[in-house]
Amino acid sequence: MHGLIFAIEKFAIHDGPGIRTVVFFKGCPLRCLWCHNPESQCRQPEVLFSPEKCIGCGWCLQACPEKCHLLGTEGEHKFEREHCRQCGLCARECYAGALEVAGKQYTVAEVIAIVMQDKVFYDHSGGGITLSGGEPMEQFPFALALLQAARKQGLHTCLETCGQAPYRNFRQLLPLVDLFLYDYKATDPEMHREFTGVNNELILTNLRQLDRDGAKIILRCPLVPGINDDSGHLAGIASIANSLRHIQQIDLEPYHPLGRGKCQRLGREYPLALDEFTTEERISGWLAALQSQTAVPVQRS
Ligand code: SF4
Ligand code: SF4
């Protein structure tokens, strides 16, 4: 069995307790306007192109069977994606690093071997492995097998999820996941659909059922100035947190615009006009608003 993974990040400290290795799955059922990892969304490998790194050697032209790469007389590089079949041959030849492929097939054993390289750090910090994405539940058989293998190794396990998956799959993972990092993006169902492409009905049903079934949960709340940081949603976060018996904390995830550059490298439009990082003043306001409405610990991540 193989999983399509777009990154394995070591020494992560914001995706669960302690020092962790985060395995990023490719594929997501949502299309959040502010997505920080747009290369995670599609279920296929994708080519990212950074024109500023291109040295005009022309090796990709020779490698590409579909003739997607063109070099002009002034050395300008045109990447015509319409016929690209994501084979990755061009990126393999690009020693300048201008072309990269997001998405590589791994076996469970390959991922576990990489994760176990840092076992000593997990043991000393209370860390472990985190499955993230994208959405790990989109590749459920691989996520299940990876978590089973992590259990055999005695690793602490976290699953970061948007919640848009059948509950029968979450149920199977209950004995294998120590902590769910569960996204909560908008309280109003229509706003949720506008911001992410789906309403939040299934997501909320799953969240409540996980809580009833005893899962430990951290609520992860991306907040985007002027988009979903209204007082109604902040009250909604507090309300849902107050209703969960097994919630550990609320993590606020302030918007940053780093998804824009990745979208450009993928040849896509970035859907938001926001170019600035969220100010400290705004984040402090969010924290204060939430802390006044809930006793659940709130922190920014
Ligand atoms: S192989 Fe890389 S550096 Fe060479 S022309 Fe193609 S993109 Fe540019
Ligand atoms: S991924 Fe394959 S088809 Fe696409 S541009 Fe590169 S070599 Fe051509």
PDB file of C-alpha atoms and ligand atoms in Angstrom:
ATOM      1  CA  MET A   1       0.000   0.000   0.000  1.00  0.00           C
ATOM      2  CA  HIS A   2       1.232   3.491  -0.849  1.00  0.00           C
ATOM      3  CA  GLY A   3       0.226   6.955   0.351  1.00  0.00           C
ATOM      4  CA  LEU A   4       0.673  10.172  -1.593  1.00  0.00           C
ATOM      5  CA  ILE A   5       2.588  12.494   0.726  1.00  0.00           C
ATOM      6  CA  PHE A   6       3.760  16.008  -0.117  1.00  0.00           C
ATOM      7  CA  ALA A   7       6.028  16.672   2.862  1.00  0.00           C
ATOM      8  CA  ILE A   8       7.449  15.046   5.970  1.00  0.00           C
ATOM      9  CA  GLU A   9       8.434  17.783   8.381  1.00  0.00           C
ATOM     10  CA  LYS A  10      10.698  17.061  11.317  1.00  0.00           C
ATOM     11  CA  PHE A  11      11.069  18.993  14.586  1.00  0.00           C
ATOM     12  CA  ALA A  12       7.563  20.463  14.367  1.00  0.00           C
ATOM     13  CA  ILE A  13       6.386  22.110  17.594  1.00  0.00           C
ATOM     14  CA  HIS A  14       2.955  23.489  16.618  1.00  0.00           C
ATOM     15  CA  ASP A  15       1.115  20.301  15.621  1.00  0.00           C
ATOM     16  CA  GLY A  16       0.543  18.534  18.918  1.00  0.00           C
ATOM     17  CA  PRO A  17       2.592  18.215  22.109  1.00  0.00           C
ATOM     18  CA  GLY A  18       6.395  18.039  22.203  1.00  0.00           C
ATOM     19  CA  ILE A  19       8.675  17.628  19.228  1.00  0.00           C
ATOM     20  CA  ARG A  20       6.922  15.869  16.365  1.00  0.00           C
ATOM     21  CA  THR A  21       7.287  14.652  12.818  1.00  0.00           C
ATOM     22  CA  VAL A  22       4.371  15.770  10.670  1.00  0.00           C
ATOM     23  CA  VAL A  23       3.331  13.699   7.662  1.00  0.00           C
ATOM     24  CA  PHE A  24       1.410  15.806   5.147  1.00  0.00           C
ATOM     25  CA  PHE A  25      -1.124  13.862   3.065  1.00  0.00           C
ATOM     26  CA  LYS A  26      -2.113  15.066  -0.378  1.00  0.00           C
ATOM     27  CA  GLY A  27      -5.794  15.583  -1.173  1.00  0.00           C
ATOM     28  CA  CYS A  28      -8.487  17.589   0.609  1.00  0.00           C
ATOM     29  CA  PRO A  29     -12.295  17.743   0.270  1.00  0.00           C
ATOM     30  CA  LEU A  30     -12.280  21.454   1.208  1.00  0.00           C
ATOM     31  CA  ARG A  31     -11.037  24.510  -0.708  1.00  0.00           C
ATOM     32  CA  CYS A  32     -10.472  27.091   2.022  1.00  0.00           C
ATOM     33  CA  LEU A  33      -9.940  30.565   0.586  1.00  0.00           C
ATOM     34  CA  TRP A  34      -6.962  31.156   2.891  1.00  0.00           C
ATOM     35  CA  CYS A  35      -5.330  27.723   2.483  1.00  0.00           C
ATOM     36  CA  HIS A  36      -1.704  27.893   3.638  1.00  0.00           C
ATOM     37  CA  ASN A  37      -0.828  24.691   1.769  1.00  0.00           C
ATOM     38  CA  PRO A  38      -2.561  24.893  -1.638  1.00  0.00           C
ATOM     39  CA  GLU A  39      -0.239  22.181  -2.931  1.00  0.00           C
ATOM     40  CA  SER A  40      -2.073  19.840  -0.542  1.00  0.00           C
ATOM     41  CA  GLN A  41      -5.511  20.154  -2.129  1.00  0.00           C
ATOM     42  CA  CYS A  42      -5.329  18.060  -5.284  1.00  0.00           C
ATOM     43  CA  ARG A  43      -5.165  14.254  -5.027  1.00  0.00           C
ATOM     44  CA  GLN A  44      -2.538  14.055  -7.809  1.00  0.00           C
ATOM     45  CA  PRO A  45       1.123  15.082  -7.788  1.00  0.00           C
ATOM     46  CA  GLU A  46       1.581  18.681  -9.005  1.00  0.00           C
ATOM     47  CA  VAL A  47       4.500  20.644 -10.441  1.00  0.00           C
ATOM     48  CA  LEU A  48       5.559  23.883  -8.766  1.00  0.00           C
ATOM     49  CA  PHE A  49       7.583  26.275 -10.905  1.00  0.00           C
ATOM     50  CA  SER A  50       9.764  29.108  -9.516  1.00  0.00           C
ATOM     51  CA  PRO A  51      10.819  31.210 -12.552  1.00  0.00           C
ATOM     52  CA  GLU A  52      13.332  33.235 -10.526  1.00  0.00           C
ATOM     53  CA  LYS A  53      15.400  30.076  -9.953  1.00  0.00           C
ATOM     54  CA  CYS A  54      15.497  29.052 -13.623  1.00  0.00           C
ATOM     55  CA  ILE A  55      18.985  29.309 -15.150  1.00  0.00           C
ATOM     56  CA  GLY A  56      17.779  28.615 -18.696  1.00  0.00           C
ATOM     57  CA  CYS A  57      19.710  25.373 -19.188  1.00  0.00           C
ATOM     58  CA  GLY A  58      16.862  23.828 -21.199  1.00  0.00           C
ATOM     59  CA  TRP A  59      17.090  20.322 -19.682  1.00  0.00           C
ATOM     60  CA  CYS A  60      13.404  20.326 -18.835  1.00  0.00           C
ATOM     61  CA  LEU A  61      12.567  20.954 -22.527  1.00  0.00           C
ATOM     62  CA  GLN A  62      14.337  17.758 -23.457  1.00  0.00           C
ATOM     63  CA  ALA A  63      12.846  15.790 -20.583  1.00  0.00           C
ATOM     64  CA  CYS A  64       9.189  16.695 -21.113  1.00  0.00           C
ATOM     65  CA  PRO A  65       7.308  14.278 -23.389  1.00  0.00           C
ATOM     66  CA  GLU A  66       4.425  16.753 -23.724  1.00  0.00           C
ATOM     67  CA  LYS A  67       6.560  19.795 -24.712  1.00  0.00           C
ATOM     68  CA  CYS A  68       5.160  21.859 -21.846  1.00  0.00           C
ATOM     69  CA  HIS A  69       8.331  23.928 -21.365  1.00  0.00           C
ATOM     70  CA  LEU A  70       9.396  26.652 -23.786  1.00  0.00           C
ATOM     71  CA  LEU A  71      12.424  28.958 -23.656  1.00  0.00           C
ATOM     72  CA  GLY A  72      12.216  32.289 -25.492  1.00  0.00           C
ATOM     73  CA  THR A  73      15.088  33.969 -27.337  1.00  0.00           C
ATOM     74  CA  GLU A  74      15.775  36.117 -24.249  1.00  0.00           C
ATOM     75  CA  GLY A  75      15.842  32.990 -22.048  1.00  0.00           C
ATOM     76  CA  GLU A  76      12.355  33.589 -20.653  1.00  0.00           C
ATOM     77  CA  HIS A  77      10.753  30.343 -19.538  1.00  0.00           C
ATOM     78  CA  LYS A  78       7.137  29.586 -20.361  1.00  0.00           C
ATOM     79  CA  PHE A  79       5.460  26.625 -18.644  1.00  0.00           C
ATOM     80  CA  GLU A  80       2.295  25.578 -20.478  1.00  0.00           C
ATOM     81  CA  ARG A  81       0.463  23.340 -18.037  1.00  0.00           C
ATOM     82  CA  GLU A  82      -2.547  22.315 -20.137  1.00  0.00           C
ATOM     83  CA  HIS A  83      -0.919  19.102 -21.369  1.00  0.00           C
ATOM     84  CA  CYS A  84       1.144  18.364 -18.244  1.00  0.00           C
ATOM     85  CA  ARG A  85       0.488  14.850 -16.946  1.00  0.00           C
ATOM     86  CA  GLN A  86       2.455  15.370 -13.716  1.00  0.00           C
ATOM     87  CA  CYS A  87       5.045  12.728 -14.563  1.00  0.00           C
ATOM     88  CA  GLY A  88       7.777  14.716 -12.809  1.00  0.00           C
ATOM     89  CA  LEU A  89      10.460  14.033 -15.432  1.00  0.00           C
ATOM     90  CA  CYS A  90      11.217  17.745 -15.868  1.00  0.00           C
ATOM     91  CA  ALA A  91      11.686  18.311 -12.142  1.00  0.00           C
ATOM     92  CA  ARG A  92      14.049  15.358 -11.958  1.00  0.00           C
ATOM     93  CA  GLU A  93      16.309  17.074 -14.508  1.00  0.00           C
ATOM     94  CA  CYS A  94      16.111  20.562 -13.005  1.00  0.00           C
ATOM     95  CA  TYR A  95      19.253  20.930 -10.919  1.00  0.00           C
ATOM     96  CA  ALA A  96      18.510  24.609 -10.291  1.00  0.00           C
ATOM     97  CA  GLY A  97      15.465  23.646  -8.236  1.00  0.00           C
ATOM     98  CA  ALA A  98      13.103  25.752 -10.361  1.00  0.00           C
ATOM     99  CA  LEU A  99      10.796  22.767 -10.846  1.00  0.00           C
ATOM    100  CA  GLU A 100       9.569  20.621  -7.977  1.00  0.00           C
ATOM    101  CA  VAL A 101       6.891  17.985  -7.639  1.00  0.00           C
ATOM    102  CA  ALA A 102       4.516  18.120  -4.684  1.00  0.00           C
ATOM    103  CA  GLY A 103       3.432  14.567  -3.939  1.00  0.00           C
ATOM    104  CA  LYS A 104       5.453  11.384  -3.670  1.00  0.00           C
ATOM    105  CA  GLN A 105       4.368   7.800  -3.064  1.00  0.00           C
ATOM    106  CA  TYR A 106       5.560   6.245   0.211  1.00  0.00           C
ATOM    107  CA  THR A 107       4.944   2.889   1.839  1.00  0.00           C
ATOM    108  CA  VAL A 108       4.004   2.784   5.512  1.00  0.00           C
ATOM    109  CA  ALA A 109       7.405   1.257   6.304  1.00  0.00           C
ATOM    110  CA  GLU A 110       9.198   4.115   4.523  1.00  0.00           C
ATOM    111  CA  VAL A 111       7.308   6.771   6.468  1.00  0.00           C
ATOM    112  CA  ILE A 112       7.793   4.979   9.793  1.00  0.00           C
ATOM    113  CA  ALA A 113      11.539   4.614   9.112  1.00  0.00           C
ATOM    114  CA  ILE A 114      11.821   8.390   8.655  1.00  0.00           C
ATOM    115  CA  VAL A 115       9.662   9.123  11.689  1.00  0.00           C
ATOM    116  CA  MET A 116      11.613   6.747  13.939  1.00  0.00           C
ATOM    117  CA  GLN A 117      14.893   8.562  13.215  1.00  0.00           C
ATOM    118  CA  ASP A 118      13.810  11.141  15.823  1.00  0.00           C
ATOM    119  CA  LYS A 119      12.431   8.780  18.466  1.00  0.00           C
ATOM    120  CA  VAL A 120      14.848  10.097  21.079  1.00  0.00           C
ATOM    121  CA  PHE A 121      13.407  13.610  20.689  1.00  0.00           C
ATOM    122  CA  TYR A 122       9.840  12.353  21.084  1.00  0.00           C
ATOM    123  CA  ASP A 123      10.805  10.449  24.211  1.00  0.00           C
ATOM    124  CA  HIS A 124      12.342  13.526  25.824  1.00  0.00           C
ATOM    125  CA  SER A 125       9.623  15.998  24.823  1.00  0.00           C
ATOM    126  CA  GLY A 126       6.406  13.970  24.881  1.00  0.00           C
ATOM    127  CA  GLY A 127       6.160  14.253  21.114  1.00  0.00           C
ATOM    128  CA  GLY A 128       5.439  11.783  18.345  1.00  0.00           C
ATOM    129  CA  ILE A 129       3.850  11.620  14.901  1.00  0.00           C
ATOM    130  CA  THR A 130       1.142  13.900  13.474  1.00  0.00           C
ATOM    131  CA  LEU A 131      -0.861  13.080  10.367  1.00  0.00           C
ATOM    132  CA  SER A 132      -1.807  16.274   8.569  1.00  0.00           C
ATOM    133  CA  GLY A 133      -2.423  17.562   5.061  1.00  0.00           C
ATOM    134  CA  GLY A 134      -4.411  18.142   3.055  1.00  0.00           C
ATOM    135  CA  GLU A 135      -6.767  15.761   4.777  1.00  0.00           C
ATOM    136  CA  PRO A 136      -5.414  12.405   5.994  1.00  0.00           C
ATOM    137  CA  MET A 137      -8.929  10.908   5.943  1.00  0.00           C
ATOM    138  CA  GLU A 138      -8.960  11.287   2.141  1.00  0.00           C
ATOM    139  CA  GLN A 139      -6.432   8.419   2.051  1.00  0.00           C
ATOM    140  CA  PHE A 140      -8.094   6.499   4.848  1.00  0.00           C
ATOM    141  CA  PRO A 141      -6.581   3.005   4.315  1.00  0.00           C
ATOM    142  CA  PHE A 142      -3.075   4.475   4.344  1.00  0.00           C
ATOM    143  CA  ALA A 143      -3.811   6.688   7.368  1.00  0.00           C
ATOM    144  CA  LEU A 144      -5.171   3.663   9.243  1.00  0.00           C
ATOM    145  CA  ALA A 145      -2.157   1.502   8.394  1.00  0.00           C
ATOM    146  CA  LEU A 146       0.266   4.288   9.323  1.00  0.00           C
ATOM    147  CA  LEU A 147      -1.399   4.851  12.689  1.00  0.00           C
ATOM    148  CA  GLN A 148      -1.385   1.098  13.385  1.00  0.00           C
ATOM    149  CA  ALA A 149       2.331   0.997  12.615  1.00  0.00           C
ATOM    150  CA  ALA A 150       2.927   4.057  14.823  1.00  0.00           C
ATOM    151  CA  ARG A 151       1.080   2.321  17.671  1.00  0.00           C
ATOM    152  CA  LYS A 152       3.317  -0.735  17.320  1.00  0.00           C
ATOM    153  CA  GLN A 153       6.308   1.584  17.750  1.00  0.00           C
ATOM    154  CA  GLY A 154       4.777   3.140  20.882  1.00  0.00           C
ATOM    155  CA  LEU A 155       4.529   6.601  19.328  1.00  0.00           C
ATOM    156  CA  HIS A 156       2.199   9.339  20.538  1.00  0.00           C
ATOM    157  CA  THR A 157      -0.198  10.044  17.653  1.00  0.00           C
ATOM    158  CA  CYS A 158      -2.102  13.130  16.513  1.00  0.00           C
ATOM    159  CA  LEU A 159      -4.514  13.440  13.607  1.00  0.00           C
ATOM    160  CA  GLU A 160      -5.127  16.886  12.145  1.00  0.00           C
ATOM    161  CA  THR A 161      -8.442  16.857  10.319  1.00  0.00           C
ATOM    162  CA  CYS A 162     -11.019  19.131   8.733  1.00  0.00           C
ATOM    163  CA  GLY A 163     -13.677  16.627   9.857  1.00  0.00           C
ATOM    164  CA  GLN A 164     -15.231  16.087   6.415  1.00  0.00           C
ATOM    165  CA  ALA A 165     -15.203  12.269   6.304  1.00  0.00           C
ATOM    166  CA  PRO A 166     -17.556   9.399   7.202  1.00  0.00           C
ATOM    167  CA  TYR A 167     -17.815   8.843  10.940  1.00  0.00           C
ATOM    168  CA  ARG A 168     -17.303   5.081  10.522  1.00  0.00           C
ATOM    169  CA  ASN A 169     -13.715   5.934   9.508  1.00  0.00           C
ATOM    170  CA  PHE A 170     -13.151   8.172  12.525  1.00  0.00           C
ATOM    171  CA  ARG A 171     -14.517   5.398  14.733  1.00  0.00           C
ATOM    172  CA  GLN A 172     -11.906   2.977  13.461  1.00  0.00           C
ATOM    173  CA  LEU A 173      -9.170   5.452  14.347  1.00  0.00           C
ATOM    174  CA  LEU A 174     -10.339   6.106  17.913  1.00  0.00           C
ATOM    175  CA  PRO A 175      -8.036   3.525  19.557  1.00  0.00           C
ATOM    176  CA  LEU A 176      -5.115   4.696  17.425  1.00  0.00           C
ATOM    177  CA  VAL A 177      -5.216   8.497  17.862  1.00  0.00           C
ATOM    178  CA  ASP A 178      -4.139  10.102  21.143  1.00  0.00           C
ATOM    179  CA  LEU A 179      -5.225  13.595  20.174  1.00  0.00           C
ATOM    180  CA  PHE A 180      -7.421  14.991  17.402  1.00  0.00           C
ATOM    181  CA  LEU A 181      -6.472  18.437  16.077  1.00  0.00           C
ATOM    182  CA  TYR A 182      -9.891  19.338  14.738  1.00  0.00           C
ATOM    183  CA  ASP A 183     -10.488  22.354  12.481  1.00  0.00           C
ATOM    184  CA  TYR A 184     -13.371  24.727  13.136  1.00  0.00           C
ATOM    185  CA  LYS A 185     -13.525  27.383  10.434  1.00  0.00           C
ATOM    186  CA  ALA A 186     -16.915  29.103  10.439  1.00  0.00           C
ATOM    187  CA  THR A 187     -20.010  28.855  12.624  1.00  0.00           C
ATOM    188  CA  ASP A 188     -22.625  29.831  10.062  1.00  0.00           C
ATOM    189  CA  PRO A 189     -23.184  26.906   7.626  1.00  0.00           C
ATOM    190  CA  GLU A 190     -23.542  29.153   4.570  1.00  0.00           C
ATOM    191  CA  MET A 191     -20.427  31.149   5.481  1.00  0.00           C
ATOM    192  CA  HIS A 192     -18.637  27.838   5.908  1.00  0.00           C
ATOM    193  CA  ARG A 193     -19.710  26.842   2.409  1.00  0.00           C
ATOM    194  CA  GLU A 194     -18.612  30.194   0.998  1.00  0.00           C
ATOM    195  CA  PHE A 195     -15.173  30.010   2.641  1.00  0.00           C
ATOM    196  CA  THR A 196     -14.420  26.294   2.206  1.00  0.00           C
ATOM    197  CA  GLY A 197     -16.721  24.893  -0.488  1.00  0.00           C
ATOM    198  CA  VAL A 198     -18.797  22.715   1.898  1.00  0.00           C
ATOM    199  CA  ASN A 199     -21.202  23.458   4.743  1.00  0.00           C
ATOM    200  CA  ASN A 200     -20.257  22.404   8.265  1.00  0.00           C
ATOM    201  CA  GLU A 201     -23.044  19.923   9.002  1.00  0.00           C
ATOM    202  CA  LEU A 202     -21.020  16.701   8.772  1.00  0.00           C
ATOM    203  CA  ILE A 203     -17.990  18.357  10.364  1.00  0.00           C
ATOM    204  CA  LEU A 204     -19.957  19.384  13.457  1.00  0.00           C
ATOM    205  CA  THR A 205     -21.764  16.047  13.686  1.00  0.00           C
ATOM    206  CA  ASN A 206     -18.431  14.216  13.628  1.00  0.00           C
ATOM    207  CA  LEU A 207     -16.893  16.581  16.173  1.00  0.00           C
ATOM    208  CA  ARG A 208     -19.716  16.007  18.638  1.00  0.00           C
ATOM    209  CA  GLN A 209     -19.644  12.239  18.095  1.00  0.00           C
ATOM    210  CA  LEU A 210     -15.872  12.088  18.638  1.00  0.00           C
ATOM    211  CA  ASP A 211     -16.369  13.946  21.897  1.00  0.00           C
ATOM    212  CA  ARG A 212     -19.154  11.562  22.950  1.00  0.00           C
ATOM    213  CA  ASP A 213     -16.847   8.649  22.142  1.00  0.00           C
ATOM    214  CA  GLY A 214     -14.172  10.071  24.454  1.00  0.00           C
ATOM    215  CA  ALA A 215     -11.641  11.429  21.939  1.00  0.00           C
ATOM    216  CA  LYS A 216      -9.261  14.097  23.206  1.00  0.00           C
ATOM    217  CA  ILE A 217      -9.643  17.178  21.023  1.00  0.00           C
ATOM    218  CA  ILE A 218      -7.841  20.425  20.338  1.00  0.00           C
ATOM    219  CA  LEU A 219     -10.048  22.808  18.370  1.00  0.00           C
ATOM    220  CA  ARG A 220      -7.980  24.494  15.640  1.00  0.00           C
ATOM    221  CA  CYS A 221      -9.449  27.768  14.457  1.00  0.00           C
ATOM    222  CA  PRO A 222      -7.951  29.608  11.502  1.00  0.00           C
ATOM    223  CA  LEU A 223      -8.935  33.263  11.773  1.00  0.00           C
ATOM    224  CA  VAL A 224      -8.723  35.611   8.797  1.00  0.00           C
ATOM    225  CA  PRO A 225      -9.175  39.360   9.333  1.00  0.00           C
ATOM    226  CA  GLY A 226     -12.380  40.598   7.768  1.00  0.00           C
ATOM    227  CA  ILE A 227     -13.387  37.104   6.636  1.00  0.00           C
ATOM    228  CA  ASN A 228     -14.241  34.902   9.624  1.00  0.00           C
ATOM    229  CA  ASP A 229     -13.116  36.891  12.688  1.00  0.00           C
ATOM    230  CA  ASP A 230     -16.515  38.426  13.439  1.00  0.00           C
ATOM    231  CA  SER A 231     -17.918  38.383  16.963  1.00  0.00           C
ATOM    232  CA  GLY A 232     -20.547  35.786  15.948  1.00  0.00           C
ATOM    233  CA  HIS A 233     -17.905  33.229  14.969  1.00  0.00           C
ATOM    234  CA  LEU A 234     -15.765  33.959  18.038  1.00  0.00           C
ATOM    235  CA  ALA A 235     -18.867  33.345  20.160  1.00  0.00           C
ATOM    236  CA  GLY A 236     -19.501  30.176  18.119  1.00  0.00           C
ATOM    237  CA  ILE A 237     -15.990  28.897  18.872  1.00  0.00           C
ATOM    238  CA  ALA A 238     -16.496  29.519  22.592  1.00  0.00           C
ATOM    239  CA  SER A 239     -19.931  27.910  22.514  1.00  0.00           C
ATOM    240  CA  ILE A 240     -18.815  24.711  20.801  1.00  0.00           C
ATOM    241  CA  ALA A 241     -15.731  24.502  23.054  1.00  0.00           C
ATOM    242  CA  ASN A 242     -17.908  24.876  26.140  1.00  0.00           C
ATOM    243  CA  SER A 243     -20.130  22.043  24.939  1.00  0.00           C
ATOM    244  CA  LEU A 244     -17.302  19.486  24.494  1.00  0.00           C
ATOM    245  CA  ARG A 245     -16.346  17.330  27.477  1.00  0.00           C
ATOM    246  CA  HIS A 246     -12.976  16.148  26.189  1.00  0.00           C
ATOM    247  CA  ILE A 247     -11.600  19.338  24.683  1.00  0.00           C
ATOM    248  CA  GLN A 248      -8.033  20.111  25.765  1.00  0.00           C
ATOM    249  CA  GLN A 249      -7.588  23.596  24.344  1.00  0.00           C
ATOM    250  CA  ILE A 250      -8.419  26.013  21.524  1.00  0.00           C
ATOM    251  CA  ASP A 251      -5.660  26.939  19.090  1.00  0.00           C
ATOM    252  CA  LEU A 252      -6.047  30.173  17.146  1.00  0.00           C
ATOM    253  CA  GLU A 253      -4.274  30.141  13.805  1.00  0.00           C
ATOM    254  CA  PRO A 254      -3.806  33.710  12.576  1.00  0.00           C
ATOM    255  CA  TYR A 255      -3.901  34.247   8.827  1.00  0.00           C
ATOM    256  CA  HIS A 256      -0.651  34.674   6.903  1.00  0.00           C
ATOM    257  CA  PRO A 257      -0.380  35.233   3.157  1.00  0.00           C
ATOM    258  CA  LEU A 258       2.271  32.588   2.377  1.00  0.00           C
ATOM    259  CA  GLY A 259      -0.226  30.541   0.361  1.00  0.00           C
ATOM    260  CA  ARG A 260      -0.131  33.243  -2.321  1.00  0.00           C
ATOM    261  CA  GLY A 261       3.412  32.435  -3.505  1.00  0.00           C
ATOM    262  CA  LYS A 262       2.638  28.712  -3.586  1.00  0.00           C
ATOM    263  CA  CYS A 263      -0.481  29.349  -5.688  1.00  0.00           C
ATOM    264  CA  GLN A 264       1.630  31.310  -8.161  1.00  0.00           C
ATOM    265  CA  ARG A 265       4.138  28.466  -8.355  1.00  0.00           C
ATOM    266  CA  LEU A 266       1.232  26.082  -9.042  1.00  0.00           C
ATOM    267  CA  GLY A 267      -0.059  28.347 -11.810  1.00  0.00           C
ATOM    268  CA  ARG A 268      -3.253  29.167  -9.875  1.00  0.00           C
ATOM    269  CA  GLU A 269      -5.024  32.340  -8.813  1.00  0.00           C
ATOM    270  CA  TYR A 270      -4.911  33.114  -5.079  1.00  0.00           C
ATOM    271  CA  PRO A 271      -8.522  33.839  -4.091  1.00  0.00           C
ATOM    272  CA  LEU A 272      -7.876  36.429  -1.327  1.00  0.00           C
ATOM    273  CA  ALA A 273      -6.689  40.023  -1.754  1.00  0.00           C
ATOM    274  CA  LEU A 274      -5.109  39.980   1.737  1.00  0.00           C
ATOM    275  CA  ASP A 275      -1.348  40.475   1.494  1.00  0.00           C
ATOM    276  CA  GLU A 276      -0.458  41.163   5.098  1.00  0.00           C
ATOM    277  CA  PHE A 277       0.287  39.093   8.145  1.00  0.00           C
ATOM    278  CA  THR A 278      -2.256  39.440  10.951  1.00  0.00           C
ATOM    279  CA  THR A 279      -1.233  42.162  13.414  1.00  0.00           C
ATOM    280  CA  GLU A 280      -0.416  41.347  17.039  1.00  0.00           C
ATOM    281  CA  GLU A 281      -3.108  43.805  18.088  1.00  0.00           C
ATOM    282  CA  ARG A 282      -5.771  41.882  16.200  1.00  0.00           C
ATOM    283  CA  ILE A 283      -4.602  38.536  17.599  1.00  0.00           C
ATOM    284  CA  SER A 284      -4.673  39.943  21.146  1.00  0.00           C
ATOM    285  CA  GLY A 285      -8.259  41.064  20.523  1.00  0.00           C
ATOM    286  CA  TRP A 286      -9.256  37.562  19.410  1.00  0.00           C
ATOM    287  CA  LEU A 287      -7.595  35.965  22.434  1.00  0.00           C
ATOM    288  CA  ALA A 288      -9.273  38.379  24.850  1.00  0.00           C
ATOM    289  CA  ALA A 289     -12.685  37.894  23.212  1.00  0.00           C
ATOM    290  CA  LEU A 290     -12.449  34.133  23.503  1.00  0.00           C
ATOM    291  CA  GLN A 291     -10.987  34.067  26.992  1.00  0.00           C
ATOM    292  CA  SER A 292     -13.919  36.142  28.197  1.00  0.00           C
ATOM    293  CA  GLN A 293     -16.367  33.512  26.914  1.00  0.00           C
ATOM    294  CA  THR A 294     -14.781  30.196  27.810  1.00  0.00           C
ATOM    295  CA  ALA A 295     -12.682  28.573  30.512  1.00  0.00           C
ATOM    296  CA  VAL A 296     -11.074  26.278  27.923  1.00  0.00           C
ATOM    297  CA  PRO A 297      -7.395  27.276  27.522  1.00  0.00           C
ATOM    298  CA  VAL A 298      -6.847  29.381  24.388  1.00  0.00           C
ATOM    299  CA  GLN A 299      -3.523  29.815  22.692  1.00  0.00           C
ATOM    300  CA  ARG A 300      -2.241  31.029  19.351  1.00  0.00           C
ATOM    301  CA  SER A 301      -0.321  28.577  17.221  1.00  0.00           C
TER     302      SER A 301
HETATM  303  S1  SF4 B   1      15.781  22.506 -16.173  1.00  0.00           S
HETATM  304 FE1  SF4 B   1      15.272  23.996 -14.551  1.00  0.00          FE
HETATM  305  S2  SF4 B   1      16.841  25.563 -14.735  1.00  0.00           S
HETATM  306 FE2  SF4 B   1      16.912  24.388 -16.656  1.00  0.00          FE
HETATM  307  S3  SF4 B   1      15.571  25.515 -18.063  1.00  0.00           S
HETATM  308 FE3  SF4 B   1      14.305  23.971 -17.064  1.00  0.00          FE
HETATM  309  S4  SF4 B   1      13.437  25.037 -15.263  1.00  0.00           S
HETATM  310 FE4  SF4 B   1      15.135  26.267 -16.010  1.00  0.00          FE
HETATM  311  S1  SF4 B   2       5.578  16.886 -15.172  1.00  0.00           S
HETATM  312 FE1  SF4 B   2       5.965  15.669 -17.029  1.00  0.00          FE
HETATM  313  S2  SF4 B   2       4.406  16.339 -18.498  1.00  0.00           S
HETATM  314 FE2  SF4 B   2       4.462  17.858 -16.848  1.00  0.00          FE
HETATM  315  S3  SF4 B   2       5.841  19.448 -17.539  1.00  0.00           S
HETATM  316 FE3  SF4 B   2       7.083  18.024 -16.357  1.00  0.00          FE
HETATM  317  S4  SF4 B   2       7.877  16.512 -17.796  1.00  0.00           S
HETATM  318 FE4  SF4 B   2       6.219  17.625 -18.821  1.00  0.00          FE
END
